[in-house]
Short mmCIF file of C-alpha atoms in Angstrom, two decimals:
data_model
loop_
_atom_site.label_atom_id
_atom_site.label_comp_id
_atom_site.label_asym_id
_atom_site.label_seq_id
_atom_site.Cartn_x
_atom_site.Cartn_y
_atom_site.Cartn_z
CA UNK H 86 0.00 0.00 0.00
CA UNK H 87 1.09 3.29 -0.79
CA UNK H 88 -0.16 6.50 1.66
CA UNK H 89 0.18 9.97 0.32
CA UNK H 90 -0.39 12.73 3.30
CA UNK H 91 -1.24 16.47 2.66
CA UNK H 92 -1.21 18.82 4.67
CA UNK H 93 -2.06 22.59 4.01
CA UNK H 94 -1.56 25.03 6.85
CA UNK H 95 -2.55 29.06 7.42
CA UNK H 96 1.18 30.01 7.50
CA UNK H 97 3.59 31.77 5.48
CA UNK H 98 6.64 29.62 3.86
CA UNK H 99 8.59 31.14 5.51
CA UNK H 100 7.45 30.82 8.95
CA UNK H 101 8.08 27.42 11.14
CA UNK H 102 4.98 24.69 11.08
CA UNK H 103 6.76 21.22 11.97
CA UNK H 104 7.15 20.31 15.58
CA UNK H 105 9.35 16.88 14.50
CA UNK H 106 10.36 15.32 11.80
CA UNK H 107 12.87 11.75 11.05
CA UNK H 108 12.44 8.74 9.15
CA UNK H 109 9.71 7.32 10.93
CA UNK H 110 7.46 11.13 12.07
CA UNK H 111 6.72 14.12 11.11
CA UNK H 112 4.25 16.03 13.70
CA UNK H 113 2.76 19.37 13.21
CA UNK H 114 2.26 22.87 15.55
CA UNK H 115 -0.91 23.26 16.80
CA UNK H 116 -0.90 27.17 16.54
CA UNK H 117 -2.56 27.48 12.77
CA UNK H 118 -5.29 26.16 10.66
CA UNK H 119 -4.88 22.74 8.95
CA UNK H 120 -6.07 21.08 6.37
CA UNK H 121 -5.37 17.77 5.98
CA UNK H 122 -6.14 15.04 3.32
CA UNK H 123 -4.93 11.10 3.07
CA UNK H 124 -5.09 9.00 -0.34
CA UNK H 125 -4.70 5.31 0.21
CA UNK H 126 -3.71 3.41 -2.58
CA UNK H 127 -4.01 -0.42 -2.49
CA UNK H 128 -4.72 -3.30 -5.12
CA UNK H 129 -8.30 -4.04 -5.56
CA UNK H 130 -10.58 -6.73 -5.41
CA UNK H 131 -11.58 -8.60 -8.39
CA UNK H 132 -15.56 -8.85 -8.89
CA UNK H 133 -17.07 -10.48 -11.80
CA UNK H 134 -18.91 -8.23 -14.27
CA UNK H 135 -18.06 -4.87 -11.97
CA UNK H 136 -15.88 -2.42 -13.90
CA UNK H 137 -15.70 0.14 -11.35
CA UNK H 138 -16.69 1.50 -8.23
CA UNK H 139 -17.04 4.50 -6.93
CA UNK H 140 -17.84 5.90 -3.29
CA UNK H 141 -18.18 8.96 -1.92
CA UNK H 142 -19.65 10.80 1.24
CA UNK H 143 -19.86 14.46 2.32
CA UNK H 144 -20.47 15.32 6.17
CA UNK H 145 -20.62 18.84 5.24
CA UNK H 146 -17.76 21.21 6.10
CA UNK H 147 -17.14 25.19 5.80
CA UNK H 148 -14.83 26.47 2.91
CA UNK H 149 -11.80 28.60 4.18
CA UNK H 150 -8.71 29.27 2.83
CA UNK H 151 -6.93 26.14 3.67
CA UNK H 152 -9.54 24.12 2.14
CA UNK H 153 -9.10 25.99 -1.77
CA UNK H 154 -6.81 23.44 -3.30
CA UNK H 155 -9.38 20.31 -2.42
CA UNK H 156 -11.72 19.08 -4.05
CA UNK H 157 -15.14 17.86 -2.62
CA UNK H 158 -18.07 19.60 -4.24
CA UNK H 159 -20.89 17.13 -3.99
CA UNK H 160 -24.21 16.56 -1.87
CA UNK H 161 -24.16 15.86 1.43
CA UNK H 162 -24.71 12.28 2.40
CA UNK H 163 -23.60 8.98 0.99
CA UNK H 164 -23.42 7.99 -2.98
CA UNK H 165 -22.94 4.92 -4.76
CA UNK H 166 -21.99 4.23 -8.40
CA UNK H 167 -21.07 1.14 -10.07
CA UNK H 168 -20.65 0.53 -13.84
CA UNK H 169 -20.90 -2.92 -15.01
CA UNK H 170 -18.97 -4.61 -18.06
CA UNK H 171 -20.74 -5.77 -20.74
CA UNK H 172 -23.66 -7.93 -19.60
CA UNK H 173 -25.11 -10.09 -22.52
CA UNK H 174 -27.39 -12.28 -20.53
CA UNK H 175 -30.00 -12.42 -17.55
CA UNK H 176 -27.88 -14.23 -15.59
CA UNK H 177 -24.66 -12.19 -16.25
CA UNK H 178 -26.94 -9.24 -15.24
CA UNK H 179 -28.14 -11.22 -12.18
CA UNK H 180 -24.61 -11.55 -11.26
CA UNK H 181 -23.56 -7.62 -11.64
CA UNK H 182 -25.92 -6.95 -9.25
CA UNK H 183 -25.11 -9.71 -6.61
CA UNK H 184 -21.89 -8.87 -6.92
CA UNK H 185 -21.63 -5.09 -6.64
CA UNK H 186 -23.98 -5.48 -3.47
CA UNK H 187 -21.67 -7.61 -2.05
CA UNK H 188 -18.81 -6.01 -2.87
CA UNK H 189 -20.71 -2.83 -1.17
CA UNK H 190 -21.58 -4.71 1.54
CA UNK H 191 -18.52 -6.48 2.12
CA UNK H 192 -16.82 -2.74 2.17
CA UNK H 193 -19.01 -0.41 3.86
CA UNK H 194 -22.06 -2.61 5.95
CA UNK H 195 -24.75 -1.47 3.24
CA UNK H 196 -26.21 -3.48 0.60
CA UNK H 197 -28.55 -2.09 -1.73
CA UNK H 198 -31.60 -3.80 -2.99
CA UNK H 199 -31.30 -4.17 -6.65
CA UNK H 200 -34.77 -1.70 -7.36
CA UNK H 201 -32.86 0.67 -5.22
CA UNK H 202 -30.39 1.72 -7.80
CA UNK H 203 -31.22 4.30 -11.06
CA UNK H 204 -29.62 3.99 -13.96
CA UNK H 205 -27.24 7.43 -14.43
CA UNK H 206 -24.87 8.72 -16.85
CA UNK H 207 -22.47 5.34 -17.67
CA UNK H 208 -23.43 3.68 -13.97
CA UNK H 209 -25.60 2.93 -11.62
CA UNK H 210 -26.39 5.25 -9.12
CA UNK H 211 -27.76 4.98 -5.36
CA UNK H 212 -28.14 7.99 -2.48
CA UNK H 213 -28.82 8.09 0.37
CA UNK H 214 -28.78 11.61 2.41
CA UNK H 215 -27.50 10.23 5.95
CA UNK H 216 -23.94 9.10 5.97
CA UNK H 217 -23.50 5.70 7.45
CA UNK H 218 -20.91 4.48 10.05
CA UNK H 219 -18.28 2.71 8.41
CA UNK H 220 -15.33 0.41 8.60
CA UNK H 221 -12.46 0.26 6.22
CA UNK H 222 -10.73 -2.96 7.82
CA UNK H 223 -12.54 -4.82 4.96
CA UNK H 224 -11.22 -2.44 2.54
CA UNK H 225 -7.65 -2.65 3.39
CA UNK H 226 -6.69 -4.60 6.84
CA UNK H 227 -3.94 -1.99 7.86
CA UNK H 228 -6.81 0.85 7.66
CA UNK H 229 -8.67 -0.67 10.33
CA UNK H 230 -7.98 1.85 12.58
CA UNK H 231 -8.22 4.96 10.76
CA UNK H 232 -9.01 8.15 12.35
CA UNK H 233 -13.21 8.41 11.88
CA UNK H 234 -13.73 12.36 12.00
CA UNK H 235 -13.15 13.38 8.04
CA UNK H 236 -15.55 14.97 6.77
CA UNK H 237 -14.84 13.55 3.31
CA UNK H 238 -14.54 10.46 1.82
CA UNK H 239 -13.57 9.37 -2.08
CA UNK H 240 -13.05 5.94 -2.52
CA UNK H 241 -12.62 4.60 -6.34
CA UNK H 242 -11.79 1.20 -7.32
CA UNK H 243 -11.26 0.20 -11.38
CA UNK H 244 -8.61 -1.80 -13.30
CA UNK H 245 -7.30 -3.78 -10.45
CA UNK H 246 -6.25 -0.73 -7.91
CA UNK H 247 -8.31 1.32 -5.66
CA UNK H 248 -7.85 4.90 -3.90
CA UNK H 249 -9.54 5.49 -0.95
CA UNK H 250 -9.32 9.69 0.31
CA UNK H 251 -10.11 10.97 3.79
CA UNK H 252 -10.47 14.57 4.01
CA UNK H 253 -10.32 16.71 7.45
CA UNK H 254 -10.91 20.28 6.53
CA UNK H 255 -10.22 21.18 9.90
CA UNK H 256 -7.50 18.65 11.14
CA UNK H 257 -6.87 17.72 15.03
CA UNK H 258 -4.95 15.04 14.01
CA UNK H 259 -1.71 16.46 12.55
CA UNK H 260 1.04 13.81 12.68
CA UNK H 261 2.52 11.19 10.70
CA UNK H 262 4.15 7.93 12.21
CA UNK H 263 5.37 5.21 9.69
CA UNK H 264 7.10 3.18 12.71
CA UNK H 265 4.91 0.15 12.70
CA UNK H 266 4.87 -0.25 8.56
CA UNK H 267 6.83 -0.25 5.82
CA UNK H 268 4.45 1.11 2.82
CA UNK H 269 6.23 3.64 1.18
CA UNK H 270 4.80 7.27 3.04
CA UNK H 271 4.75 10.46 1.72
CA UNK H 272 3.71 13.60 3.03
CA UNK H 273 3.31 17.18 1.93
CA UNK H 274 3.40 20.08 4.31
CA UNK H 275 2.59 23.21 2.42
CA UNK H 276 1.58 27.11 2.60
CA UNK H 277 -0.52 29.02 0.32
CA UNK H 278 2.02 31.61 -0.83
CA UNK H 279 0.55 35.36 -1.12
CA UNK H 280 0.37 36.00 -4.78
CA UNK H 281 -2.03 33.18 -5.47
CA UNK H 282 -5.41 34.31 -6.99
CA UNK H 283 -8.53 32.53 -7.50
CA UNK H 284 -6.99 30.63 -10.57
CA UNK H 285 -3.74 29.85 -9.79
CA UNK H 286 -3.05 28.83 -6.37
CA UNK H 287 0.50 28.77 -5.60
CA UNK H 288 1.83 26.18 -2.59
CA UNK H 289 5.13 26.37 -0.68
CA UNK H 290 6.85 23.95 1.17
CA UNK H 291 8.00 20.66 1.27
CA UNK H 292 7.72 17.08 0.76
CA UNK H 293 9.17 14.24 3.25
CA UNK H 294 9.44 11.07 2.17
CA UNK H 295 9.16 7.85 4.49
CA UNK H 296 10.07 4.50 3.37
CA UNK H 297 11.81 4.79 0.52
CA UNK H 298 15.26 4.11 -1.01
CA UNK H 299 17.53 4.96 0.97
CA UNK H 300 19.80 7.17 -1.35
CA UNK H 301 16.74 9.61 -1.23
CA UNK H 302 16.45 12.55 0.61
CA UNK H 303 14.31 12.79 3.68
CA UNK H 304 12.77 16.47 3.12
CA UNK H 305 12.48 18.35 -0.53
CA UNK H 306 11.78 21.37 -0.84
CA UNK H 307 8.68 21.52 -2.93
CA UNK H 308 6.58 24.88 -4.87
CA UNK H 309 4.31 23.89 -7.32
CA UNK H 310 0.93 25.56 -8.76
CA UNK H 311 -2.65 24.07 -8.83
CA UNK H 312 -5.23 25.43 -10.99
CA UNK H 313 -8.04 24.63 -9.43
CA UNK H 314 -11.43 23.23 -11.48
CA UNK H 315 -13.74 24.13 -8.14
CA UNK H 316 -13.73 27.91 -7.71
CA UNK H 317 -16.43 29.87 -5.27
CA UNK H 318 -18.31 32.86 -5.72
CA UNK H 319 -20.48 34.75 -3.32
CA UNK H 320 -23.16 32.73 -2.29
CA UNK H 321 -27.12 33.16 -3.55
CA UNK H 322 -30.37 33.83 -1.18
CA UNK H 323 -32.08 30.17 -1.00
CA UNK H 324 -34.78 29.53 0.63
CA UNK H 325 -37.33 27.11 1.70
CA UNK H 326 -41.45 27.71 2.09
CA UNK H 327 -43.11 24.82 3.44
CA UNK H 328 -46.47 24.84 1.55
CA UNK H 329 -48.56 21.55 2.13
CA UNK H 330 -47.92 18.92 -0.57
CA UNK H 331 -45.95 21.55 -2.79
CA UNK H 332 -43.28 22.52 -0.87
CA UNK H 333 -41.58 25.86 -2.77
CA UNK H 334 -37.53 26.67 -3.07
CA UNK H 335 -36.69 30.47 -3.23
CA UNK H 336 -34.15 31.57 -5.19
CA UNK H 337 -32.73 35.16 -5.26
CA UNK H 338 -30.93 37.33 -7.36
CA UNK H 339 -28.86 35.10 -10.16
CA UNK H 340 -24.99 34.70 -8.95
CA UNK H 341 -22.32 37.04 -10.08
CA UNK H 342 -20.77 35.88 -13.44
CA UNK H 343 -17.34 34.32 -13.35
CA UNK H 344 -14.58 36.92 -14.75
CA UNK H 345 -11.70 35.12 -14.38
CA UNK H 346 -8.82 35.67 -17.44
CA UNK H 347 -8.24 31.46 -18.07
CA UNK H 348 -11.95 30.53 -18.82
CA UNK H 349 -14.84 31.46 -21.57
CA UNK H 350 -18.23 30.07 -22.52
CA UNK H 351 -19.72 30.15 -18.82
CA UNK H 352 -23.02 28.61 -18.37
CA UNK H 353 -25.09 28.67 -15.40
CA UNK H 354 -26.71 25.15 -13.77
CA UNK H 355 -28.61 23.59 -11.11
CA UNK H 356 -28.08 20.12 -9.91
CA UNK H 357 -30.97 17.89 -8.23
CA UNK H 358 -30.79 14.93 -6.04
CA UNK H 359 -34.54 14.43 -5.25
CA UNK H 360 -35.53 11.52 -2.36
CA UNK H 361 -37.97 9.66 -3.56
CA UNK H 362 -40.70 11.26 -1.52
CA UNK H 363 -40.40 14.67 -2.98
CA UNK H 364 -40.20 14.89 -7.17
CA UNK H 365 -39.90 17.68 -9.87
CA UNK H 366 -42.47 18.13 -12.36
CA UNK H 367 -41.47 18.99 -15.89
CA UNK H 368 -44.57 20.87 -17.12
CA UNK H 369 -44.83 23.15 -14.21
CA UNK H 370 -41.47 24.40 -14.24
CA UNK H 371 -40.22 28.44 -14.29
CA UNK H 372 -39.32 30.08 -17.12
CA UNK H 373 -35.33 29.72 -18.39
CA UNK H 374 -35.86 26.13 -16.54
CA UNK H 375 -34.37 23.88 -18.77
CA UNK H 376 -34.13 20.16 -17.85
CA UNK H 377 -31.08 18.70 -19.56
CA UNK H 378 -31.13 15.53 -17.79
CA UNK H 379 -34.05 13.73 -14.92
CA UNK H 380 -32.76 10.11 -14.12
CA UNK H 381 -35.12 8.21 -11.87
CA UNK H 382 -39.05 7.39 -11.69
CA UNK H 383 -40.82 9.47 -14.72
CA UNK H 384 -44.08 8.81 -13.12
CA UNK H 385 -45.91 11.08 -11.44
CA UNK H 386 -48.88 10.05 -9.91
CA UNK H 387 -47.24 6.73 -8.04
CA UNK H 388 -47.60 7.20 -4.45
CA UNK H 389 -44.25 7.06 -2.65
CA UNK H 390 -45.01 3.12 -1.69
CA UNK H 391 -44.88 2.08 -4.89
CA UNK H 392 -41.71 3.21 -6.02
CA UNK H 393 -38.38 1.07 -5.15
CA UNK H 394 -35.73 3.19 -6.40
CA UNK H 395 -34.02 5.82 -4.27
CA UNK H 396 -35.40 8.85 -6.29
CA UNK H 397 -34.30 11.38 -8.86
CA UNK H 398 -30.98 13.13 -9.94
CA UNK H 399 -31.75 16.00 -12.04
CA UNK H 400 -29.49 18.83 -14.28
CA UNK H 401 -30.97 21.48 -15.37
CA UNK H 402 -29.51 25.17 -17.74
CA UNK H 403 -30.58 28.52 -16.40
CA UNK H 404 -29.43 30.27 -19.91
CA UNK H 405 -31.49 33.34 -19.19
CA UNK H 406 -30.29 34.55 -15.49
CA UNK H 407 -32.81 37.17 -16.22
CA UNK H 408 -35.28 34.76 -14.95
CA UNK H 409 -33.72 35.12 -11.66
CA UNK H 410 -35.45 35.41 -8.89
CA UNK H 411 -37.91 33.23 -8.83
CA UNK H 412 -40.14 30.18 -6.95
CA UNK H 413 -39.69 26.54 -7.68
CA UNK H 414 -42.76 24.65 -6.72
CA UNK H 415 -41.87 20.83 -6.26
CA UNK H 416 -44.05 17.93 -5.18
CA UNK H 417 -44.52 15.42 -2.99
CA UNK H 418 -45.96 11.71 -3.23
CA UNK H 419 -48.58 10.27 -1.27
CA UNK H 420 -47.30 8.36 1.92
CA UNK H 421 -48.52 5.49 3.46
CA UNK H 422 -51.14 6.30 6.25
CA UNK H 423 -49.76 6.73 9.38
CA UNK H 424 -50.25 7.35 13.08
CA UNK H 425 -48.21 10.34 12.77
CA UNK H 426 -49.73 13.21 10.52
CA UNK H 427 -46.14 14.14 8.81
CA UNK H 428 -43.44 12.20 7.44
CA UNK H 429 -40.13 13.91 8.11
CA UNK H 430 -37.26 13.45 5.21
CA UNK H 431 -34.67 15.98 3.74
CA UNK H 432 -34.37 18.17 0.62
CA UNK H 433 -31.08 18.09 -0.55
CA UNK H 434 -30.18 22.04 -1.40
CA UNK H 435 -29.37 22.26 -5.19
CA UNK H 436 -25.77 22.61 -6.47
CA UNK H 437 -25.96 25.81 -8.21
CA UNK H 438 -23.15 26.42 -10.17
CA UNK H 439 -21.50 28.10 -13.50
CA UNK H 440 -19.48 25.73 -15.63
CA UNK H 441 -16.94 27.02 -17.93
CA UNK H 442 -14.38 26.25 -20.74
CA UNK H 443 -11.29 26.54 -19.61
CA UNK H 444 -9.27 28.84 -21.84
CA UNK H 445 -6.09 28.94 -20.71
CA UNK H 446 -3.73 24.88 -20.23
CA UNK H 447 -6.55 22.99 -19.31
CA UNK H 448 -4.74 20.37 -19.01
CA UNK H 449 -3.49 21.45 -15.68
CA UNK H 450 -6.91 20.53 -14.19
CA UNK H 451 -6.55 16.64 -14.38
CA UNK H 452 -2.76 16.94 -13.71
CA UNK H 453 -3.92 18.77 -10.35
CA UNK H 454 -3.07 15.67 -7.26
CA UNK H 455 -6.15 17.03 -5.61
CA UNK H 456 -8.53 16.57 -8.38
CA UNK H 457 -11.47 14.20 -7.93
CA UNK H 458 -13.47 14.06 -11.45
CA UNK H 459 -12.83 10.61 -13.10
CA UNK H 460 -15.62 8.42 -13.96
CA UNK H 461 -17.62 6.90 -12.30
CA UNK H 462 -19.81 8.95 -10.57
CA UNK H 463 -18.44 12.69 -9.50
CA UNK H 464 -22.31 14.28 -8.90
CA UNK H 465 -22.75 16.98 -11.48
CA UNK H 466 -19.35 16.63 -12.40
CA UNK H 467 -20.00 13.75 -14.63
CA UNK H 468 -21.74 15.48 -17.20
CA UNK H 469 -19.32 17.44 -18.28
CA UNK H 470 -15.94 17.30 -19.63
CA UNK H 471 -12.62 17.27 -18.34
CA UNK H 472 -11.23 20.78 -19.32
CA UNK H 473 -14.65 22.38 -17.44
CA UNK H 474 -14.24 24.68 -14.82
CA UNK H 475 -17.05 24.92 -11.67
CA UNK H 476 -17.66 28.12 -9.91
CA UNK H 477 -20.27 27.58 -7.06
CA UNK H 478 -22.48 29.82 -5.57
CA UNK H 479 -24.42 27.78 -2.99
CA UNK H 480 -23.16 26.16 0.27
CA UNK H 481 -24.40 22.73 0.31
CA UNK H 482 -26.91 21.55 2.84
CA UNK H 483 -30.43 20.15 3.30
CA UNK H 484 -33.95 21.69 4.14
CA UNK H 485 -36.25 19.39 6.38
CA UNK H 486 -39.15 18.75 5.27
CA UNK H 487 -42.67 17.73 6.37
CA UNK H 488 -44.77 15.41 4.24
CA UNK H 489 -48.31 15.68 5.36
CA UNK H 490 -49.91 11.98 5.10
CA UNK H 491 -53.04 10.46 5.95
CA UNK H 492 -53.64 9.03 9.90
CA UNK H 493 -55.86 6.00 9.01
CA UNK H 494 -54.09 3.06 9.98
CA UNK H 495 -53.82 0.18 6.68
CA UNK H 496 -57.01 -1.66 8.16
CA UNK H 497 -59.32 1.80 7.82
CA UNK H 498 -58.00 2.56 4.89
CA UNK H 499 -58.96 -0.37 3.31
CA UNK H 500 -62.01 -0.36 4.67
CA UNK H 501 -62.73 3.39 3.07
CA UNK H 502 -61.51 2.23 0.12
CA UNK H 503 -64.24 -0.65 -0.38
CA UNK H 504 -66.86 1.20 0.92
CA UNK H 505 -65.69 3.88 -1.87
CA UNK H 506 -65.86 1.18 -4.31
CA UNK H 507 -69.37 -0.17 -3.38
CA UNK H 508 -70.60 3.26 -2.87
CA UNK H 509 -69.34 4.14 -6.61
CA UNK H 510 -70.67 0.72 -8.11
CA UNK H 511 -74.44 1.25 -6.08
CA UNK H 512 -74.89 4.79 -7.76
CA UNK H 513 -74.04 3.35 -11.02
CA UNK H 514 -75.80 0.85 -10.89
CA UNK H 515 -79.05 3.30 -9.46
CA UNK H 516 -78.29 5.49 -12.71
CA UNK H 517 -78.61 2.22 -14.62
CA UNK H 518 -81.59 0.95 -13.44
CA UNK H 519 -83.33 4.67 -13.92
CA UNK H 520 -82.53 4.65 -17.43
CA UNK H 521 -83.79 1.33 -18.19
CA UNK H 522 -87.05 2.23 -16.22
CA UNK H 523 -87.36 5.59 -17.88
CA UNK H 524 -87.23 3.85 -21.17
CA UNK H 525 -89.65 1.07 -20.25
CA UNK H 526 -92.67 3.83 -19.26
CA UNK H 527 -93.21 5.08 -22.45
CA UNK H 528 -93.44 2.16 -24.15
CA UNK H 529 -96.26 1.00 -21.87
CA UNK H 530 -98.22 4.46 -22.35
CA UNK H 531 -98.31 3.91 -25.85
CA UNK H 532 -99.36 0.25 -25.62
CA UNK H 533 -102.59 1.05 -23.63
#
């Protein structure tokens, strides 16, 4: 196994950030801010008809300036993509999906039910908006005992290796001791130098390498750039109106438009990851509401019973930001009858975001070590193309949400619903038998 360790700290360069440092630790002050992020590189289990796998999980953290150079954009909660090889047969399909739960299962403690999953751009995708406890001592023995409080997780396995990432935004943990292993270590202890700008952020320090030839040098000095393909702008006004079975997202004033020199082309998006409770109509949608892509359950008049897969994942274009503000009325299925008059579940907030062409060595995006997008899966990311730039302008987060729902319990209901039924079938068959009767009197009139 190979473990790559960055760290990324308030401090100038110049200024002194390691407590101690040898051949077997390297330990951090505790007077600064700290970022910290851990890549994991091991080989991968073998899994028939599973290409790839991809995890990932956001806790939810708060950008600073430490955090710029990472990369973590999505929803929070846990998602799930796998993307099968060519299956040719029931069976081989059968298999695909027995395998990727277990492989799922095996890994993380969860195992999806195969009506669970939607088919998405290339894979199959499955959310779910709480983040599960996990162990990784099935993913990799010696990660066992991993420190549990990132707020970010990436794992990826395709092509016989897997990654895993572990991102602390805010790091308590801020040493590094190789003593009881021999994988080959290597960690990066670095400042964000001064003239950096939103498009070119510059880092500073050094790199200390544990566990490797020994003709190499311990520390080397390090200064590299990072363009970065997640950028932030000022935040919109979002908010949410609870409003019966329509609940209604508020959107203010359209985001400022990106104006930095290395991109062109900018285009401004929402992204959608819709429980299955709570959908998106597409013929009562604003104007400049474009739906480019809705993956998930197209019907909508199935009660929320009657649907097996997670829910929705929806992209949509605002081209006209002139639309801006405006209300977004969504829906909400019918729920089983309950004791309780609500059922409580979460609206994921929408990733609102430009995306742009990058203009200027877009190359430099993918060559970036703290770049995430590589299929499958990446959220929104996936549906665009490698030299695309993202500037957000939402903080991600959830809205709770009350689903109003009938109180009979099943037994009543089906009770109303028969007497319904007979009560609809008697004044039929009353309208029937006033007809025929109508028709009969004449008949007799004329007779006499």
């Amino acid at each position: 196994m190979r473990h790559r360790v960055t760290f990324i700290h308030s401090k100038s360069s110049e200024e002194k950030v390691v407590n101690t440092i040898n051949d077997t630790y390297v330990s951090l002050k505790e007077d600064m801010d700290v970022a910290r992020e851990d890549r994991f590189t091991f080989p991968a289990p073998e899994f028939k008809n599973v290409k790839s796998l991809r995890l990932q999980v956001n806790k939810g953290y708060d950008n600073s300036r430490v955090t710029l150079p990472f990369s973590y954009p999505y929803q929070i909660g846990l998602h799930f993509y796998v993307k099968p090889l060519v299956i040719s047969s029931v069976k081989e399909r059968e298999e695909f999906y027995e395998n990727s739960a277990k492989l799922i299962k095996d890994y993380f403690g969860v195992e999806p039910d195969v009506q669970t999953w939607i088919p998405s751009l290339s894979a199959l995708y499955f959310h779910v908006q709480e983040p599960l406890a996990m162990s990784f001592k099935n993913v990799e023995p010696s990660l066992a005992d991993v420190n549990g409080d990132w707020s970010c997780l990436d794992y990826h396995s395709s092509d016989g290796t897997s990654s895993l990432k572990l991102f602390y935004p805010d790091a308590k943990e801020r040493t590094v001791d190789v003593s009881n292993t021999s994988d080959f270590t290597e960690v990066g202890i670095f400042a964000i130098d001064a003239p950096s700008s939103r498009d070119n952020i510059i880092l500073s320090g050094a790199r200390v390498v544990m566990n490797d030839e020994p003709d190499q040098d311990l520390v080397q000095r390090t200064l590299f750039h990072v363009k970065p393909r997640h950028r932030y702008l000022e935040p919109i006004d979002l908010s949410y109106k609870p409003n019966g079975l329509h609940p209604v997202i508020s959107f203010g004033d359209a985001p400022e438009h990106p104006v930095d020199e290395d991109i062109k082309n900018c285009i401004l998006y929402s992204y959608y990851t819709l429980e299955k409770s709570i959908f998106l109509d597409p013929y009562q949608i604003p104007p400049g509401f474009d739906i480019l892509a809705n993956y998930g359950t197209k019907d909508l008049e199935l009660p929320e019973y009657s649907i097996k897969q997670w829910g929705n994942e929806v992209l949509v274009e605002h081209k006209d930001t002139t639309s801006f503000p405006f209300d977004l009325t969504l829906h909400t299925r019918y729920q089983v009858p309950d004791a309780e008059q609500h059922k409580h579940t979460a609206l994921d907030k929408p990733v609102v975001f430009y995306a742009c062409e990058a203009l200027v060595d877009p190359y430099l995006l993918n060559n970036s070590p703290f770049d995430n997008k590589r299929a499958p899966g990446g959220s929104f990311e996936k549906f665009f193309t490698d030299d695309t730039i993202f500037y957000h302008a939402l903080k991600h987060g959830y809205f709770d949400v009350d689903i109003p729902r009938a109180t009979f319990d099943a037994n009543a209901t089906n009770i109303v619903t028969l007497l319904s039924l007979l009560l609809g079938v008697s004044i039929i068959l009353y309208k029937v038998f006033r007809r025929v009767s109508s028709q009969k009197t004449p008949n007799l009139k004329k007779t006499e």
